[in-house]
Coordinates of C-alpha atoms and ligand atoms in Angstrom, one line a residue:
X9 CA 0.0 0.0 0.0
X10 CA 1.1 3.5 -0.7
X11 CA 1.2 6.2 2.0
X12 CA -1.8 7.9 0.3
X13 CA -3.8 4.8 0.9
X14 CA -3.4 5.4 4.6
X15 CA -4.5 9.1 4.3
X16 CA -1.2 10.8 3.6
X17 CA -1.7 14.0 1.6
X18 CA -0.3 17.5 0.8
X19 CA -1.0 18.7 4.4
X20 CA 1.4 16.2 5.9
X21 CA 3.9 16.3 3.0
X22 CA 4.4 20.0 3.6
X23 CA 5.5 19.4 7.1
X24 CA 7.6 16.4 6.2
X25 CA 9.5 18.4 3.6
X26 CA 9.9 21.3 6.0
X27 CA 11.4 19.0 8.6
X28 CA 13.5 17.3 6.0
X29 CA 12.3 13.8 7.0
X30 CA 12.8 11.0 4.6
X31 CA 9.6 9.9 2.8
X32 CA 10.5 6.3 3.5
X33 CA 10.4 7.0 7.3
X34 CA 6.7 8.0 7.2
X35 CA 4.2 5.8 8.9
X36 CA 0.7 6.2 10.4
X37 CA -0.1 5.1 14.0
X38 CA -2.6 2.2 13.9
X39 CA -2.8 1.4 17.6
X40 CA -1.4 2.5 20.9
X41 CA -0.6 -0.1 23.5
X42 CA 1.1 1.1 26.8
X43 CA 4.5 2.1 25.5
X44 CA 4.3 0.3 22.2
X45 CA 2.7 1.8 19.1
X46 CA 1.9 -0.1 15.9
X47 CA 2.5 1.9 12.8
X48 CA 1.8 1.2 9.2
X49 CA 3.8 2.4 6.2
X50 CA 4.6 1.4 2.6
X51 CA 7.0 -1.3 3.9
X52 CA 4.5 -2.8 6.3
X53 CA 3.5 -2.7 9.9
X54 CA 5.8 -2.3 12.8
X55 CA 5.7 -2.3 16.6
X56 CA 7.6 0.7 17.7
X57 CA 8.7 2.6 20.8
X58 CA 9.1 6.3 21.2
X59 CA 12.3 8.0 22.0
X60 CA 12.6 9.3 25.6
X61 CA 12.5 12.8 24.4
X62 CA 10.2 12.9 21.5
X63 CA 10.8 15.7 19.1
X64 CA 7.4 17.0 18.9
X65 CA 6.6 19.7 16.4
X66 CA 2.9 20.2 16.7
X67 CA 1.3 23.1 18.4
X68 CA -0.9 20.7 20.4
X69 CA -0.1 20.0 24.0
X70 CA -0.7 16.3 23.6
X71 CA 2.9 15.0 23.5
X72 CA 2.4 11.3 22.7
X73 CA 1.4 9.6 19.5
X74 CA -2.3 8.9 19.2
X75 CA -4.0 6.6 16.6
X76 CA -4.1 8.4 13.3
X77 CA -0.9 10.4 13.8
X78 CA 1.7 10.6 11.1
X79 CA 5.1 9.8 12.5
X80 CA 8.6 9.5 11.3
X81 CA 10.2 6.2 12.1
X82 CA 13.9 5.5 12.6
X83 CA 16.0 2.5 13.6
X84 CA 14.5 0.2 11.1
X85 CA 17.9 -1.1 10.0
X86 CA 18.7 -2.0 13.5
X87 CA 15.4 -3.7 13.9
X88 CA 14.6 -1.2 16.5
X89 CA 11.7 0.9 15.1
X90 CA 11.5 4.2 17.0
X91 CA 9.1 7.1 16.6
X92 CA 11.2 10.2 16.3
X93 CA 8.8 12.9 15.2
X94 CA 5.0 13.4 15.2
X95 CA 3.9 15.5 12.3
X96 CA 1.7 18.5 13.1
X97 CA -1.9 17.3 13.3
X98 CA -4.7 18.4 11.2
X99 CA -6.9 17.9 14.2
X100 CA -7.2 15.8 17.3
X101 CA -10.3 14.4 18.9
X102 CA -10.3 14.9 22.6
X103 CA -12.5 13.2 25.2
X104 CA -13.2 15.5 28.1
X105 CA -13.5 14.1 31.5
X106 CA -16.9 14.4 33.3
X107 CA -15.7 17.6 35.1
X108 CA -14.4 19.0 31.8
X109 CA -11.1 19.6 33.6
X110 CA -8.7 17.5 31.5
X111 CA -9.0 15.8 28.2
X112 CA -7.7 12.6 26.7
X113 CA -6.7 12.4 23.1
X114 CA -8.4 9.5 21.3
X115 CA -7.6 10.0 17.6
X116 CA -5.9 12.4 15.2
X117 CA -6.1 13.5 11.7
X118 CA -9.8 12.6 11.3
X119 CA -11.7 14.0 8.3
X120 CA -15.2 13.2 9.4
X121 CA -16.9 11.9 12.5
X122 CA -20.0 9.7 12.2
X123 CA -22.3 10.7 15.1
X124 CA -24.5 7.6 15.6
X125 CA -28.0 8.0 17.0
X126 CA -30.2 5.0 17.5
X127 CA -33.8 5.3 16.3
X128 CA -35.1 2.8 18.9
X129 CA -35.2 5.4 21.7
X130 CA -36.3 8.9 21.9
X131 CA -32.9 10.6 21.2
X132 CA -32.9 14.3 21.7
X133 CA -31.7 17.1 19.5
X134 CA -30.0 18.9 22.4
X135 CA -27.7 16.0 22.9
X136 CA -27.1 15.8 19.2
X137 CA -26.2 19.5 19.2
X138 CA -23.6 18.9 21.9
X139 CA -22.0 16.2 19.9
X140 CA -22.0 18.5 16.9
X141 CA -20.3 21.2 19.0
X142 CA -17.7 18.9 20.4
X143 CA -16.8 17.5 17.0
X144 CA -16.8 20.8 15.2
X145 CA -14.6 22.3 17.9
X146 CA -12.1 19.7 17.1
X147 CA -12.2 20.8 13.4
X148 CA -13.8 17.5 12.3
X149 CA -16.7 17.4 10.0
X150 CA -19.7 15.9 11.7
X151 CA -22.1 13.5 9.9
X152 CA -25.2 12.2 11.5
X153 CA -26.0 8.5 11.2
X154 CA -29.5 7.5 12.1
X155 CA -29.2 3.9 13.0
X156 CA -31.6 1.0 13.5
X157 CA -33.9 2.1 10.7
X158 CA -35.3 -1.4 10.7
X159 CA -37.2 -0.5 13.8
X160 CA -39.3 2.3 12.4
X161 CA -41.4 2.9 9.3
X162 CA -40.2 4.9 6.3
X163 CA -42.7 7.6 7.2
X164 CA -41.5 7.9 10.7
X165 CA -37.9 8.1 9.4
X166 CA -38.8 10.9 7.0
X167 CA -40.5 12.9 9.8
X168 CA -37.5 12.6 12.1
X169 CA -35.1 13.6 9.3
X170 CA -37.2 16.7 8.5
X171 CA -37.2 17.7 12.2
X172 CA -33.5 17.4 12.4
X173 CA -33.0 19.3 9.1
X174 CA -35.1 22.1 10.4
X175 CA -32.7 22.6 13.3
X176 CA -29.4 21.7 11.6
X177 CA -30.0 22.5 7.9
X178 CA -26.4 21.8 6.8
X179 CA -26.0 18.5 8.6
X180 CA -25.6 15.5 6.3
X181 CA -27.8 12.7 7.5
X182 CA -27.3 9.0 6.6
X183 CA -30.0 6.4 7.6
X184 CA -28.5 3.0 8.4
X185 CA -29.0 -0.3 10.0
X186 CA -26.2 -2.4 11.4
X187 CA -28.1 -5.6 11.3
X188 CA -30.2 -5.8 8.1
X189 CA -28.8 -6.8 4.8
X190 CA -27.7 -3.7 2.9
X191 CA -28.4 -1.6 5.9
X192 CA -25.0 0.1 5.7
X193 CA -25.1 0.8 1.9
X194 CA -25.7 4.5 2.6
X195 CA -22.6 4.7 4.8
X196 CA -20.6 2.8 2.3
X197 CA -21.6 5.1 -0.4
X198 CA -20.6 8.1 1.6
X199 CA -17.2 6.8 2.6
X200 CA -14.4 7.9 0.3
X201 CA -11.0 6.3 -0.1
X202 CA -8.0 7.9 1.6
X203 CA -10.3 9.7 4.0
X204 CA -10.3 9.1 7.7
X205 CA -13.5 8.6 9.7
X206 CA -14.5 7.8 13.3
X207 CA -17.7 6.6 15.0
X208 CA -19.0 8.3 18.1
X209 CA -22.2 8.1 20.0
X210 CA -23.8 6.8 23.2
X211 CA -23.5 3.2 24.2
X212 CA -26.0 0.9 22.6
X213 CA -26.7 3.0 19.5
X214 CA -25.0 0.3 17.4
X215 CA -21.5 1.5 16.8
X216 CA -19.9 -1.9 17.1
X217 CA -22.4 -3.5 14.8
X218 CA -21.9 -0.9 12.1
X219 CA -18.1 -1.0 12.4
X220 CA -18.0 -4.8 12.3
X221 CA -20.3 -4.8 9.2
X222 CA -18.0 -2.2 7.5
X223 CA -14.7 -3.9 8.4
X224 CA -16.0 -7.2 7.5
X225 CA -14.0 -10.3 8.0
X226 CA -10.8 -8.5 8.9
X227 CA -9.4 -10.0 12.0
X228 CA -9.3 -7.5 14.8
X229 CA -6.2 -9.0 16.4
X230 CA -2.9 -8.2 14.7
X231 CA 0.5 -9.4 15.5
X232 CA 3.0 -6.7 14.8
X233 CA 5.3 -7.6 12.1
X234 CA 8.7 -6.3 12.9
X235 CA 11.5 -8.4 14.2
X236 CA 11.7 -6.1 17.1
X237 CA 8.8 -7.8 18.8
X238 CA 10.1 -11.2 18.1
X239 CA 13.2 -10.4 20.0
X240 CA 11.3 -8.9 22.9
X241 CA 8.0 -10.0 24.3
X242 CA 5.6 -10.7 21.5
X243 CA 2.8 -8.1 21.6
X244 CA -0.5 -8.6 20.0
X245 CA -2.3 -5.4 19.6
X246 CA -5.9 -4.6 18.8
X247 CA -5.7 -2.5 15.7
X248 CA -7.6 0.8 15.9
X249 CA -7.1 2.1 12.4
X250 CA -8.6 0.1 9.5
X251 CA -8.4 0.5 5.8
X252 CA -11.8 -0.7 4.4
X253 CA -12.3 -2.6 1.1
X254 CA -13.4 0.6 -0.6
X255 CA -10.3 2.4 0.6
X256 CA -11.9 4.4 3.4
X257 CA -10.0 4.6 6.7
X258 CA -11.8 4.0 10.0
X259 CA -10.5 4.8 13.4
X260 CA -12.1 2.7 16.2
X261 CA -10.8 2.2 19.7
X262 CA -12.2 1.8 23.1
X263 CA -11.8 5.5 23.9
X264 CA -13.6 6.4 20.7
X265 CA -16.5 4.1 21.6
X266 CA -16.8 5.7 25.0
X267 CA -16.7 9.2 23.5
X268 CA -19.8 10.7 24.9
X269 CA -21.1 13.6 26.9
X270 CA -20.7 13.9 30.6
X271 CA -22.9 13.3 33.5
X272 CA -26.7 13.5 33.7
X273 CA -26.9 15.7 30.7
X274 CA -26.9 12.6 28.4
X275 CA -30.3 11.6 29.9
X276 CA -33.0 11.3 27.4
X277 CA -35.3 13.7 29.1
X278 CA -33.1 16.7 28.9
X279 CA -34.9 17.9 25.8
X280 CA -38.0 18.4 27.8
X281 CA -36.2 20.3 30.5
X282 CA -34.7 22.7 28.1
X283 CA -37.9 23.3 26.2
X284 CA -39.6 24.2 29.5
X285 CA -36.7 26.5 30.5
X286 CA -36.7 28.2 27.2
X287 CA -40.4 28.9 27.6
X288 CA -40.0 30.3 31.1
X289 CA -36.9 32.3 30.2
X290 CA -39.0 34.2 27.6
X291 CA -40.9 35.8 30.5
X292 CA -37.7 37.2 32.1
X293 CA -37.7 41.0 32.4
X294 CA -34.5 41.3 30.5
X295 CA -33.9 39.4 27.3
X296 CA -30.2 38.9 28.2
X297 CA -31.1 37.6 31.7
X298 CA -28.5 35.2 33.0
X299 CA -31.0 33.8 35.5
X300 CA -28.4 34.4 38.2
X301 CA -30.6 36.5 40.5
X302 CA -31.5 39.5 38.4
X303 CA -34.7 41.5 39.0
X304 CA -37.7 40.1 37.2
X305 CA -36.2 36.7 36.5
X306 CA -39.0 34.3 35.6
X307 CA -36.7 31.3 36.1
X308 CA -36.1 32.3 39.7
X309 CA -39.8 32.7 40.2
X310 CA -40.4 29.3 38.7
X311 CA -37.8 27.8 41.0
X312 CA -39.3 29.4 44.1
X313 CA -42.8 28.3 43.2
X314 CA -41.7 24.8 42.4
X315 CA -42.8 25.0 38.8
X316 CA -39.2 24.3 37.9
X317 CA -37.3 21.4 39.5
X318 CA -34.1 22.6 41.3
X319 CA -32.1 19.6 40.2
X320 CA -33.1 20.1 36.6
X321 CA -32.1 23.7 36.8
X322 CA -28.6 22.7 38.0
X323 CA -28.3 20.5 34.9
X324 CA -29.1 23.5 32.9
X325 CA -26.4 25.6 34.5
X326 CA -24.0 22.7 34.0
X327 CA -24.8 22.7 30.3
X328 CA -24.2 26.4 30.0
X329 CA -20.8 26.0 31.7
X330 CA -19.9 23.2 29.3
X331 CA -20.9 25.3 26.3
X332 CA -18.8 28.1 27.6
X333 CA -15.9 25.6 28.0
X334 CA -16.4 24.5 24.4
X335 CA -16.3 28.1 23.2
X336 CA -13.1 28.7 25.0
X337 CA -11.5 25.8 23.4
X338 CA -12.6 27.1 20.1
X339 CA -10.6 30.3 20.8
X340 CA -7.6 28.3 21.9
X341 CA -7.8 26.4 18.7
X342 CA -8.0 29.6 16.7
X343 CA -4.8 30.8 18.3
X344 CA -3.1 27.5 17.5
X345 CA -4.3 28.0 13.9
X346 CA -2.6 31.3 13.8
X347 CA 0.6 29.7 14.9
X348 CA 0.3 27.0 12.3
X349 CA -0.5 29.7 9.7
X350 CA 2.8 31.3 10.6
X351 CA 4.6 28.0 10.3
X352 CA 3.1 27.6 6.8
X353 CA 4.3 31.0 5.8
X354 CA 7.8 30.1 6.9
X355 CA 7.6 27.0 4.7
X356 CA 6.5 29.1 1.7
X357 CA 9.2 31.7 2.3
X358 CA 11.9 29.0 2.5
X359 CA 10.6 27.4 -0.7
X360 CA 10.8 30.7 -2.6
X361 CA 14.3 31.2 -1.3
X362 CA 15.3 27.7 -2.4
X363 CA 13.9 28.3 -5.9
X364 CA 15.6 31.7 -6.5
Ligands
GDP569 P1 -22.6 0.1 20.7 O1 -22.7 0.1 22.1 O2 -22.9 1.5 20.2 O3 -21.3 -0.4 20.1 O4 -23.8 -0.8 20.1 P2 -23.8 -2.3 19.6 O5 -23.3 -2.4 18.2 O6 -23.2 -3.1 20.7 O7 -25.4 -2.6 19.6 C1 -26.2 -2.5 20.8 C2 -27.5 -3.3 20.6 O8 -28.2 -2.8 19.5 C3 -27.2 -4.8 20.2 O9 -28.1 -5.5 20.9 C4 -27.4 -4.8 18.7 O10 -27.8 -6.1 18.3 C5 -28.5 -3.8 18.5 N1 -28.4 -3.2 17.2 C6 -27.2 -2.7 16.6 N2 -27.5 -2.2 15.4 C7 -28.8 -2.4 15.2 C8 -29.8 -2.1 14.1 O11 -29.4 -1.5 13.1 N3 -31.1 -2.4 14.3 C9 -31.5 -3.1 15.4 N4 -32.8 -3.4 15.5 N5 -30.7 -3.4 16.5 C10 -29.4 -3.0 16.3
ZN570 ZN1 -34.0 35.1 34.1

């Protein structure tokens, strides 16, 4: 396979050239396993280690390789594959802890994220919105997959889709079923070669079934191929990056599958709470009321009278805080973009110099 088949493109080539790394050293991380990383390149797949002090050039704070990273490998001649450099990432998908304090990187260089929602339960649009925000903040294109279509009628499905379209007009929606014959044809049609996808969504929506049906017979267990492992303890790793028959690339690992939203806010009834709150908040004296104790706050009145449940109100506040947190990360990202923009300019300037 060529590097392009693993998703290599001009974006990464630019950095490789700038850093003067040999093309032959480029590989993509297919799994992470304690201190061992499996990587795949044109010559095959290797189990590799990282150097003590990894030369990290990305603007991101996440210092270790994650699945989907493009890395430069050295020590192949000595049968000692070592990751020397992680190329700057196009993006990284982070999973925030429940408190939102720290975040764990679960995948890098993803072109689109399939947000899976099951049609068997009353999913809610607010939760979908929060998935959309999280994914978009990571600079990944969100695509909605409405799964388990086999459980509802065509008419019901069309109704649901039109409701979603009303609220998210630009969102691409793919109906699918992980268990019926041909139920994944829409997904398969959408997936392009050399493009990297991941699947996220709450537990039970059918991610595993969909992924298994896409990946097909490929055995999930891989034995890393390099001699290095044969010398040391033999490691068998669960591969997290798969190249499908149609050339699409899928990242799937336990972290990805658990990627969800924190705390009670994932409850199915949140939609109801927010609808009610929105209604009540309309009656606040000031349109920009923060419901934090201002004069004429209808929310406060509703809390006092018991019309509004205190616990539910707390959930609302929590959501607001999370939204704020997301917005902040967006700003941070923007700053990083600026830095990367400067980096690109330097590359261009050097190119010009070299040509003249
Ligand atoms: P995950 O937790 O998101 O990985 O979901 P799973 O793939 O494990 O599926 C959860 C449950 O939903 C299992 O019992 C599946 O058999 C069922 N399921 C998955 N996909 C479908 C589907 O398209 N239609 C129906 N009716 N059930 C499905
Ligand atoms: Zn108010």
